[in-house]
Coordinates of C-alpha atoms in Angstrom, one line a residue:
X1 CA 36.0 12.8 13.6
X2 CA 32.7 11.3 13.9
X3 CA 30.9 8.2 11.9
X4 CA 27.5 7.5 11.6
X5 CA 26.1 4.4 9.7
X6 CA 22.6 4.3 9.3
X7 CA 20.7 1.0 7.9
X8 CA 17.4 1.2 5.8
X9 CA 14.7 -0.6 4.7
X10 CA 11.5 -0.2 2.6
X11 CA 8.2 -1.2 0.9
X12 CA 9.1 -4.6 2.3
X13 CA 5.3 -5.6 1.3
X14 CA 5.0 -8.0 4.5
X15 CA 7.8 -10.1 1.9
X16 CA 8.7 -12.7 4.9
X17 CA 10.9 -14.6 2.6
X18 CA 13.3 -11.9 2.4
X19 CA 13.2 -11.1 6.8
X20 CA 15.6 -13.8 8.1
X21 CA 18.5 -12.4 5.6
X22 CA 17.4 -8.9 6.8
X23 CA 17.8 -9.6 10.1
X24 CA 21.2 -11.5 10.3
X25 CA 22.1 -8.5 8.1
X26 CA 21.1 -5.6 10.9
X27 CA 22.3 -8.2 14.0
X28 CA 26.0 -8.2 11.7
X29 CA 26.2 -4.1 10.9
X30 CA 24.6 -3.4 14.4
X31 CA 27.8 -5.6 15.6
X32 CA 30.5 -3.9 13.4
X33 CA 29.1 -0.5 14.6
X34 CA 30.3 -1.1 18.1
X35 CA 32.9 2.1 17.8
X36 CA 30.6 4.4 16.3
X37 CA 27.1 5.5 15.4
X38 CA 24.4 3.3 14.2
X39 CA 21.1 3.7 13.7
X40 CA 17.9 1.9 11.8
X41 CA 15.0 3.2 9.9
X42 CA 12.1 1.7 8.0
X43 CA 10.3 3.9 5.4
X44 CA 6.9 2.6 5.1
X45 CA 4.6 0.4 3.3
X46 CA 6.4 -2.6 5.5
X47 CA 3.0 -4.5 5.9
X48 CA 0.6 -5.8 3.1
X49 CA -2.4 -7.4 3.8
X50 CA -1.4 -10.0 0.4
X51 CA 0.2 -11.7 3.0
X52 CA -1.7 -14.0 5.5
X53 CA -0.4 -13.0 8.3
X54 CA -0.6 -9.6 8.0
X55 CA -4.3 -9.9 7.4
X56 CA -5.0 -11.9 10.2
X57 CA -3.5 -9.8 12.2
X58 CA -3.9 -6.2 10.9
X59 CA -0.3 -5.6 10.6
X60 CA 0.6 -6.6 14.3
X61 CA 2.8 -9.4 13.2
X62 CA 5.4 -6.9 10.8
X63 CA 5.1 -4.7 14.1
X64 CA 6.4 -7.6 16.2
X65 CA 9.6 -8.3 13.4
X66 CA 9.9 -4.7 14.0
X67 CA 10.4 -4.2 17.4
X68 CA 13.0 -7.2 17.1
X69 CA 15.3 -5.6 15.3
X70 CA 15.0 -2.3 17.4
X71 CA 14.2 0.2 14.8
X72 CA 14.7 3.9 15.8
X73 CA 12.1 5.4 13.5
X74 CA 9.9 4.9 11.2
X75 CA 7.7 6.8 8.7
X76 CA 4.3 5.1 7.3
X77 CA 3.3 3.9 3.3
X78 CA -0.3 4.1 2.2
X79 CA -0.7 0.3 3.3
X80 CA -0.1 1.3 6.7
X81 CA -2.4 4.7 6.2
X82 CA -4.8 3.4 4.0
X83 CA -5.1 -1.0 4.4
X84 CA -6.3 0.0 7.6
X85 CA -9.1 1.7 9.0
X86 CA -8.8 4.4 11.6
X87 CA -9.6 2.3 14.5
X88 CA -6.6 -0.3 13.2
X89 CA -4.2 2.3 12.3
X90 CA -4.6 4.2 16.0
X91 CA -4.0 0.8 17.3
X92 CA -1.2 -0.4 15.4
X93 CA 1.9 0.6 16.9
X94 CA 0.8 0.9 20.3
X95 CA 3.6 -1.8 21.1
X96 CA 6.1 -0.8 18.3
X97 CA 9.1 0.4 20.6
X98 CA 10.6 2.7 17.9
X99 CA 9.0 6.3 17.0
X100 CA 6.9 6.7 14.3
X101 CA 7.7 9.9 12.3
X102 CA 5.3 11.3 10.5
X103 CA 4.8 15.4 10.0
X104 CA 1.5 15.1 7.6
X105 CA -0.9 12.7 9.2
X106 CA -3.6 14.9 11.1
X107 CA -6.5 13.2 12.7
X108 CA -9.7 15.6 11.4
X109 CA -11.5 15.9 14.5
X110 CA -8.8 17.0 17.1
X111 CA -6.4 19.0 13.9
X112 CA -3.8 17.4 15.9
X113 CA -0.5 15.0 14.5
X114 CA -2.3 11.3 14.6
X115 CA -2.3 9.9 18.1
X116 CA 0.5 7.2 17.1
X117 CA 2.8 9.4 15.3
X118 CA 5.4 12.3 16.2
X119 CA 6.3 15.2 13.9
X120 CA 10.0 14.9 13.9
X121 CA 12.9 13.1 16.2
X122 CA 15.8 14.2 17.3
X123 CA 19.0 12.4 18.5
X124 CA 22.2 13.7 20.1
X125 CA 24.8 11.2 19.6
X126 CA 27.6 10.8 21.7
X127 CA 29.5 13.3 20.1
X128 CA 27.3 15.9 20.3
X129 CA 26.0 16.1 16.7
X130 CA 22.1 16.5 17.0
X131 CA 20.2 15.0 14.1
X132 CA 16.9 16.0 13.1
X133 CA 14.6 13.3 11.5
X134 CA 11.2 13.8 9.5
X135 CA 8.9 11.5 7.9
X136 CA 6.3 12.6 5.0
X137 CA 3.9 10.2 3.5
X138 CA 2.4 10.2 0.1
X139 CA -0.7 12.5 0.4
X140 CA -3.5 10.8 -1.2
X141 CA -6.2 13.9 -0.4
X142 CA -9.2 12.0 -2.1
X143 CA -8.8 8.8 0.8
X144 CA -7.5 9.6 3.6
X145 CA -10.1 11.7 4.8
X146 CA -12.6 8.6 4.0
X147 CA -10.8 7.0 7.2
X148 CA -10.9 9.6 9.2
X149 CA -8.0 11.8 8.6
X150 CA -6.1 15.1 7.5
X151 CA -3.7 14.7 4.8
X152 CA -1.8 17.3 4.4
X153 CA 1.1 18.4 1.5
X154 CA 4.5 17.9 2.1
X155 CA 4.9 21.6 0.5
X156 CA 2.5 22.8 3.2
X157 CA 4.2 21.5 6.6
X158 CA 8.3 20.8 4.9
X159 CA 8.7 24.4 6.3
X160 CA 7.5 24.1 9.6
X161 CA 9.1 21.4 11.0
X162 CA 12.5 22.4 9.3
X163 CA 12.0 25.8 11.0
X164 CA 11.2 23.5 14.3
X165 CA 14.7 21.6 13.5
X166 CA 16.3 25.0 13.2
X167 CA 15.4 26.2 16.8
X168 CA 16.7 23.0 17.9
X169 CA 20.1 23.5 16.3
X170 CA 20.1 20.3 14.8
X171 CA 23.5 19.6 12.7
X172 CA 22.2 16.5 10.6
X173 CA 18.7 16.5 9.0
X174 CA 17.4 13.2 7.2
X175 CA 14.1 13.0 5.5
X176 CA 12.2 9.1 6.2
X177 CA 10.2 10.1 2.1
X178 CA 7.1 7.7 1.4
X179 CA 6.5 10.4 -1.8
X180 CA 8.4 8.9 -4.2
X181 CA 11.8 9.6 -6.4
X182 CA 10.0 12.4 -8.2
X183 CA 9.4 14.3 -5.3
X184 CA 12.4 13.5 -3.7
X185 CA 14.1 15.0 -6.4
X186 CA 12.6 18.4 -6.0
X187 CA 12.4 18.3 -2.1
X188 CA 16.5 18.6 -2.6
X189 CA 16.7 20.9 -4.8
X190 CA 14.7 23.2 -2.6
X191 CA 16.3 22.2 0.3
X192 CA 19.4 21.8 0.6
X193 CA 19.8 22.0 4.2
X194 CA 18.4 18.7 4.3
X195 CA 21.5 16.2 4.8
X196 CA 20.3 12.8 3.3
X197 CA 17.1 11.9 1.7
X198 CA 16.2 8.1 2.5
X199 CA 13.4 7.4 -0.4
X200 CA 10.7 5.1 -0.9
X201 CA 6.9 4.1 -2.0
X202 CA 8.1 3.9 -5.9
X203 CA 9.8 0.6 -5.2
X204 CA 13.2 2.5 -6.9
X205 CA 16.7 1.7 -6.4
X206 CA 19.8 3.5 -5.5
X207 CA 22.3 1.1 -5.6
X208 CA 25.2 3.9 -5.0
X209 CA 22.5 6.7 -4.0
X210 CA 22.1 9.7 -5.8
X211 CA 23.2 13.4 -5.6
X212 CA 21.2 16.0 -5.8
X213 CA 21.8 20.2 -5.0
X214 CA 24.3 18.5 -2.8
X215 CA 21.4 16.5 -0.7
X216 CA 22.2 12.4 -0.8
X217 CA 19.4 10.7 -1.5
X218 CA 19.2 6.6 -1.0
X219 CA 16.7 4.0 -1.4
X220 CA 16.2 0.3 -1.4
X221 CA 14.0 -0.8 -4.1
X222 CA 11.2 -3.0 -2.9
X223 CA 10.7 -6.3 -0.6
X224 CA 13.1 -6.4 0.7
X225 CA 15.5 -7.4 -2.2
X226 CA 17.8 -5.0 -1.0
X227 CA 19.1 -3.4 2.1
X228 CA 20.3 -0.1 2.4
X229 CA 23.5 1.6 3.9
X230 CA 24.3 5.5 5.1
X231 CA 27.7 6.0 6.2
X232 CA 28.3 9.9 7.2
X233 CA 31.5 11.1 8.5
X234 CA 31.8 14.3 10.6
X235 CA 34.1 16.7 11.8
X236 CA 33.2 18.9 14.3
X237 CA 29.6 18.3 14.1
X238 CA 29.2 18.7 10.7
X239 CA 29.1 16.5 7.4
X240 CA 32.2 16.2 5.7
X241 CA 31.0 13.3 3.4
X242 CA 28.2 11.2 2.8
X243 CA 28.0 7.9 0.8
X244 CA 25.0 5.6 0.0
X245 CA 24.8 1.9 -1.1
X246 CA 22.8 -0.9 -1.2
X247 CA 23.7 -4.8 -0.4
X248 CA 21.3 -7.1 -2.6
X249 CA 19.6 -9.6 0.0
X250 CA 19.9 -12.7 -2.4
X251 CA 23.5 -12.4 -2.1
X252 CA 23.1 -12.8 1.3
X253 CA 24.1 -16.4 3.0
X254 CA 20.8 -18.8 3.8
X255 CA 20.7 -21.0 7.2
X256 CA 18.6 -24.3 7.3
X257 CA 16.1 -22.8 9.6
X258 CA 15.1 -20.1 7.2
X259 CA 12.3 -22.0 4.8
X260 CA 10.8 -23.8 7.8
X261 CA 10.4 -19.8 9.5
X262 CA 9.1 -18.4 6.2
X263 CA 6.5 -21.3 6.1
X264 CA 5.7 -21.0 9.7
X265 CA 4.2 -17.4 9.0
X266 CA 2.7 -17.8 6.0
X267 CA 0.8 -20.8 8.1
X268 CA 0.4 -19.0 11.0
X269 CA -1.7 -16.5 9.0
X270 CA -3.7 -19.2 7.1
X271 CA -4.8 -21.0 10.5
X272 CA -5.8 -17.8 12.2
X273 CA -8.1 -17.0 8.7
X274 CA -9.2 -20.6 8.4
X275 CA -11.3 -20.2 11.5
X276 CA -13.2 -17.5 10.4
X277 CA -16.3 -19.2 8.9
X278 CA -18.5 -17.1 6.2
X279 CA -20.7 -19.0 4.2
X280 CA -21.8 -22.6 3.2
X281 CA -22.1 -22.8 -0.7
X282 CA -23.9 -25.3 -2.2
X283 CA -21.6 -25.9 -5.6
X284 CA -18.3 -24.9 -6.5
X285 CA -17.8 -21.2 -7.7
X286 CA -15.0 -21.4 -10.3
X287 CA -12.8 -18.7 -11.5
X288 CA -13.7 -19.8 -15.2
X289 CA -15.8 -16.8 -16.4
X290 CA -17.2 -19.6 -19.0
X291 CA -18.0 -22.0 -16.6
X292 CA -20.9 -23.4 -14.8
X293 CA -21.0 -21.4 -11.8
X294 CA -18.5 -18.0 -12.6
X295 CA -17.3 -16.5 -8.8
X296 CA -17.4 -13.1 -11.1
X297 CA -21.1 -13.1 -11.3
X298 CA -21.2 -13.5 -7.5
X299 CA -18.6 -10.3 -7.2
X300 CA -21.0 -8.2 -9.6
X301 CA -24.1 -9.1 -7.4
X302 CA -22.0 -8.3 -4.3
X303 CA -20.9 -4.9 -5.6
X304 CA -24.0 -3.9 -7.0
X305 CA -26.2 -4.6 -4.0
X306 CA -23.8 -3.0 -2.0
X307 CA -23.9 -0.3 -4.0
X308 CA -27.4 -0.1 -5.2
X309 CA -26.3 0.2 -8.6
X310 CA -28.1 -0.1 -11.8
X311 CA -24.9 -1.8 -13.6
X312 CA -21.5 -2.8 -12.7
X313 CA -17.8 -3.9 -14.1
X314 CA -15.2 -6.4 -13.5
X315 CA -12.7 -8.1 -14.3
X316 CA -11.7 -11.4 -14.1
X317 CA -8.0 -11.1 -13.0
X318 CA -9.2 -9.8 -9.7
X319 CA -10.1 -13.9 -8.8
X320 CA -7.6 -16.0 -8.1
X321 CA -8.8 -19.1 -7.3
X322 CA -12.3 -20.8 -7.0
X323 CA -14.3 -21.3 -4.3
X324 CA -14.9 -24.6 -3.3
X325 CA -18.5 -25.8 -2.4
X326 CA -18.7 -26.3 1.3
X327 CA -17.5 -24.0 4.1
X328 CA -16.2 -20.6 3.0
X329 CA -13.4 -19.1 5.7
X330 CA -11.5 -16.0 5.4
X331 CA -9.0 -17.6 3.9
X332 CA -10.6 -19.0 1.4
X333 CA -11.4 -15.3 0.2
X334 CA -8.2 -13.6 1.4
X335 CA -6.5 -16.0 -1.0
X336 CA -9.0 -15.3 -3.7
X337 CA -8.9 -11.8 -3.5
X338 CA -5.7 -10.7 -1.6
X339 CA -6.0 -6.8 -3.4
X340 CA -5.8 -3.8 -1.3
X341 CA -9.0 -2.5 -3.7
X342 CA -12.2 -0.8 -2.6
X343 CA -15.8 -0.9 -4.1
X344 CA -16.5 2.2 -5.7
X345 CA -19.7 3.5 -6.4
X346 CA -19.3 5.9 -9.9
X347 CA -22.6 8.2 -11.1
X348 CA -22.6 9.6 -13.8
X349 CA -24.5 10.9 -17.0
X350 CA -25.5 8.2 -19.7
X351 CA -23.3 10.1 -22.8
X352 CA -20.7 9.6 -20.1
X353 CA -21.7 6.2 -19.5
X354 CA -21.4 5.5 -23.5
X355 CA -17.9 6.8 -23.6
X356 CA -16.4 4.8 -20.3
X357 CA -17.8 1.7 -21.8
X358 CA -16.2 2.6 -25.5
X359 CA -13.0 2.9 -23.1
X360 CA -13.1 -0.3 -21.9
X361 CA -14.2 -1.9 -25.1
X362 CA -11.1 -0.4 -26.8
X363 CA -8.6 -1.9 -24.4
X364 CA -10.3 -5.0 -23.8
X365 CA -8.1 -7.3 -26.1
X366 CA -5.0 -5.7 -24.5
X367 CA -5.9 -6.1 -20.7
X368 CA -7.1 -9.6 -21.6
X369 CA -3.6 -10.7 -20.8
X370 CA -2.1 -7.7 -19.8
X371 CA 0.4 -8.2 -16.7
X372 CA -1.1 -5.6 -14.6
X373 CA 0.8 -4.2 -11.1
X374 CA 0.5 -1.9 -8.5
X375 CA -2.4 0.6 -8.0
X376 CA -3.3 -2.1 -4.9
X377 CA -3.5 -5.0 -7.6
X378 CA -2.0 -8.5 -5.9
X379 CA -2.8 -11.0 -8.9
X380 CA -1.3 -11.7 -12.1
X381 CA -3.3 -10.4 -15.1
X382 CA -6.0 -7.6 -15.7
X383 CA -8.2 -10.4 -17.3
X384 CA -11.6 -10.2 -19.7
X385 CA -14.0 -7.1 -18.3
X386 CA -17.2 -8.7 -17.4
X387 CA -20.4 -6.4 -17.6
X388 CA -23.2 -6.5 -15.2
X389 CA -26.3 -4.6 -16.6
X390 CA -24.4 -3.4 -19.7
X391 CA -25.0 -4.1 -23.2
X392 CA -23.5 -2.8 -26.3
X393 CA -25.2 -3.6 -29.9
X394 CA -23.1 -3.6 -33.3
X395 CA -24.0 0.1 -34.0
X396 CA -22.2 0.7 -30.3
X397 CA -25.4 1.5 -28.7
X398 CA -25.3 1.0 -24.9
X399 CA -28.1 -0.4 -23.2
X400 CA -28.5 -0.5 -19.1
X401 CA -30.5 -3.1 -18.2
X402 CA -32.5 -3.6 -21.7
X403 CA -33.0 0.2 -21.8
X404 CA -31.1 2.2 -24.4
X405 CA -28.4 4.4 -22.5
X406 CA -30.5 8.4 -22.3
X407 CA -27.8 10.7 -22.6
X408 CA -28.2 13.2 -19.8
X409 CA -30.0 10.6 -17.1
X410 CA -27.3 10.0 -13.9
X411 CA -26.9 6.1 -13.8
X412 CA -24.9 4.8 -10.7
X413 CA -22.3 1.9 -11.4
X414 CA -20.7 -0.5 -9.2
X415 CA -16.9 0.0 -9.7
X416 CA -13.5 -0.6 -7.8
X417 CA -11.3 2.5 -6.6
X418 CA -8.3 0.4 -8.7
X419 CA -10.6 1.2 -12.1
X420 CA -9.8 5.0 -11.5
X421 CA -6.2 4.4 -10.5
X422 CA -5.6 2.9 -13.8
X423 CA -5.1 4.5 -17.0
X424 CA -7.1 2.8 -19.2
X425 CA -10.2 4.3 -18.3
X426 CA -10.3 7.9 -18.4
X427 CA -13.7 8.9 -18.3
X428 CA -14.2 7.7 -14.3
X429 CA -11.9 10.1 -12.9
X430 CA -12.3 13.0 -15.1
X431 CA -16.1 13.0 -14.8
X432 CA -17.5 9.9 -12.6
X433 CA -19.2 11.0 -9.2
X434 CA -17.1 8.5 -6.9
X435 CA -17.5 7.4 -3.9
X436 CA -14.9 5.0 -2.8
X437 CA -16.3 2.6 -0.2
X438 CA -14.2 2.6 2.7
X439 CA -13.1 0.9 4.7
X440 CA -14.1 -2.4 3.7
X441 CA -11.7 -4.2 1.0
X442 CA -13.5 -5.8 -1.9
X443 CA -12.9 -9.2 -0.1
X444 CA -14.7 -7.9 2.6
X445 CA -17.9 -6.9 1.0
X446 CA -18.1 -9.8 -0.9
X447 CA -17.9 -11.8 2.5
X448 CA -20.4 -9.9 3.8
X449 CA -22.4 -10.7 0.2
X450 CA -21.5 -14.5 0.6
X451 CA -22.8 -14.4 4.9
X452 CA -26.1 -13.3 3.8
X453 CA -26.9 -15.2 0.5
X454 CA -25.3 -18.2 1.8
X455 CA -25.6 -19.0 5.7
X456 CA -23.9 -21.5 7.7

């Protein structure tokens, strides 16, 4: 008889409040494990840039937490793939000492796995029982290949690398899914030679796992409010029974040191931005869309010069603070505008135009105070949409800059990428021309905006 426990963790969202609970808690099963099998897996989306320190240093610091706790694999989320550019993401485990595993992440000039990544991983343990271990990511096919890469379906490369595990005679096979519960779902009923399915990048939660076509799947929720457990026993090799649960981290005793740690990286990050010097303003840019000096209308100029748009959108959610007059740092705007969102430049026709703006003029009241998450949103609310070039009389005519909207002339708006994601406005993804603006965050254009308008 043979036991294996494996420990898992994901979308911990850079959540360093929750990592000195999650640490005592791997050091304690690592400990108990002494007799049998243990291994450790993280299943993506571990770093956010919302966090200070993960900003200032591109994700280096969650690598670092990582390596601590010795980690045997890892798969990545999109705020690995996609909150950083290629160079960042070549770069960013080149210290990790666990294997990243990753069988859909192609770099699009060599066609070959990315540089940092392996297809699969196997382990013998010391019983002989070879397990197999894969990691997909979710395929986002319109960005990826904006950084510099292949995204490729899970449906496309599932069978290769499961015919690969099959030549290596692998007993055990567990899947490391940043895909989401849907797909996990179907990925075991299709294949149920896969033993355990450890899920992730929809923030669910398994607190007992789930069975499905005889394939256990597991997952941990989101940062790092819970920590998950795999216990498989063997016999000969081979699964006899497989059991998944999760341990909730607030349950979870506190030690004296832990606040003064959390603080101490939050800090850490905020020194390292502070000293990154943009601009010089001359008054205070408040957050107030009614007030004397809105930091909106200084986003809209931003976006639409760096765009070269004839009109642009919104909203006023997106700031989270003013900007104080005096010196601007990185800080300064990382805690303004902490969102993982892109510029977007959208063209299309003007009867298009019309409807996108009726859109937004029908859910206006609700996003006003609408709790908005998600789709790489880090604030609060969804706030009032603020037009830049866009008019609308009482008879709903639309005007662009003065000039009544002509109903098959291309316009070109300034957007963000989190506008499409959305569901309120269906008009830009159905029929907009976009071009998300990568790599650059909408922080980072507006920097650049700020550098130029307002020097030091």
């Amino acid at each position: 008889m043979e036991n294996i426990k494996i420990i898992h963790t994901n979308d911990l969202h850079s959540h360093f409040e929750n990592f000195p609970k999650i640490e005592r808690f791997i050091k304690q099963e690592r400990q108990s494990s002494e007799h049998g099998e243990f291994f450790l897996f993280d299943i993506g989306d571990a770093m956010d840039r919302a966090h200070p320190l993960s900003e200032a240093t591109d994700g280096r610091a969650n690598i670092d937490w990582m390596n601590l706790q010795h980690y045997d694999g890892a798969t990545i989320g999109n705020n690995e793939g996609l909150g950083n550019d290629y160079q960042h993401l070549s770069h960013l485990y080149d210290d990790a000492n666990f294997s990243v595993i990753l069988g859909n992440l192609y770099d699009k000039k060599t066609e070959e796995i990315a540089n940092f990544a392996q297809q699969y991983k196997t382990i013998t343990t010391k019983a002989g029982t070879k397990i197999g271990v894969i990691g997909f990511t979710a395929p986002y096919i319109l960005t990826y290949p904006l950084l510099g890469w292949d995204i490729r379906l899970m449906q496309d490369e599932m069978p290769k690398v499961l015919t690969k595990l099959r030549d290596e005679n692998c007993d055990v096979v567990v899947l490391l899914s940043h895909l989401g519960v849907s797909m996990d779902r179907m990925i075991a009923n299709k294949y149920p030679e896969i033993d355990v399915i450890i899920g992730s990048h929809t923030h669910h939660l398994f607190k007992n796992g789930e069975m499905d076509n005889g394939v256990l799947l597991a997952a941990a929720g989101k940062y790092g409010q819970h920590i998950g457990t795999i216990e498989l026993h063997l016999d000969k090799n081979k699964v006899i029974s497989k059991k998944a649960f999760t341990t909730e981290t607030a349950s979870l005793p506190s030690e004296a040191s832990d606040d003064d740690w959390i603080q101490k990286k939050y800090d850490q990050g905020e020194q390292i931005l502070d000293q990154k010097k943009i601009a010089k303003l001359p008054y205070t840019m408040t957050k107030d869309i009614n007030g004397e000096h809105p930091v909106i209308e200084e986003g809209l100029n931003a976006i639409q010069k760096f765009t070269d748009a004839d009109a642009g959108v919104l909203s006023s959610g997106l700031f989270l603070t003013d900007l104080k007059e005096g010196i601007v740092t990185a800080k300064d705007l990382h805690n303004m505008l902490p969102h993982a969102i892109h510029v977007m430049k959208t063209t299309m026709t003007g009867n298009n135009v019309w409807r996108m703006v009726m859109e937004m003029e029908k859910n206006r009241p609700f996003l006003r105070r609408h709790l908005q998450k998600g789709m790489g949103f880090r604030g609060k609310i969804f706030g009032e949409l603020v037009y830049r070039g866009i008019t609308i009389d009482k008879k709903r005519n639309v005007y662009i800059n003065g000039h009544e909207l002509e109903m098959n002339k291309e316009y070109k708006l300034a957007l963000l990428d989190h506008y499409m994601f959305v569901p309120f406005f269906p008009t830009i993804e159905i029929v907009g021309e976009n071009e998300i603006m990568y790599p650059d965050f909408l922080r980072n254009v507006f920097a650049d905006y700020l550098r130029e308008k307002y020097p030091i």
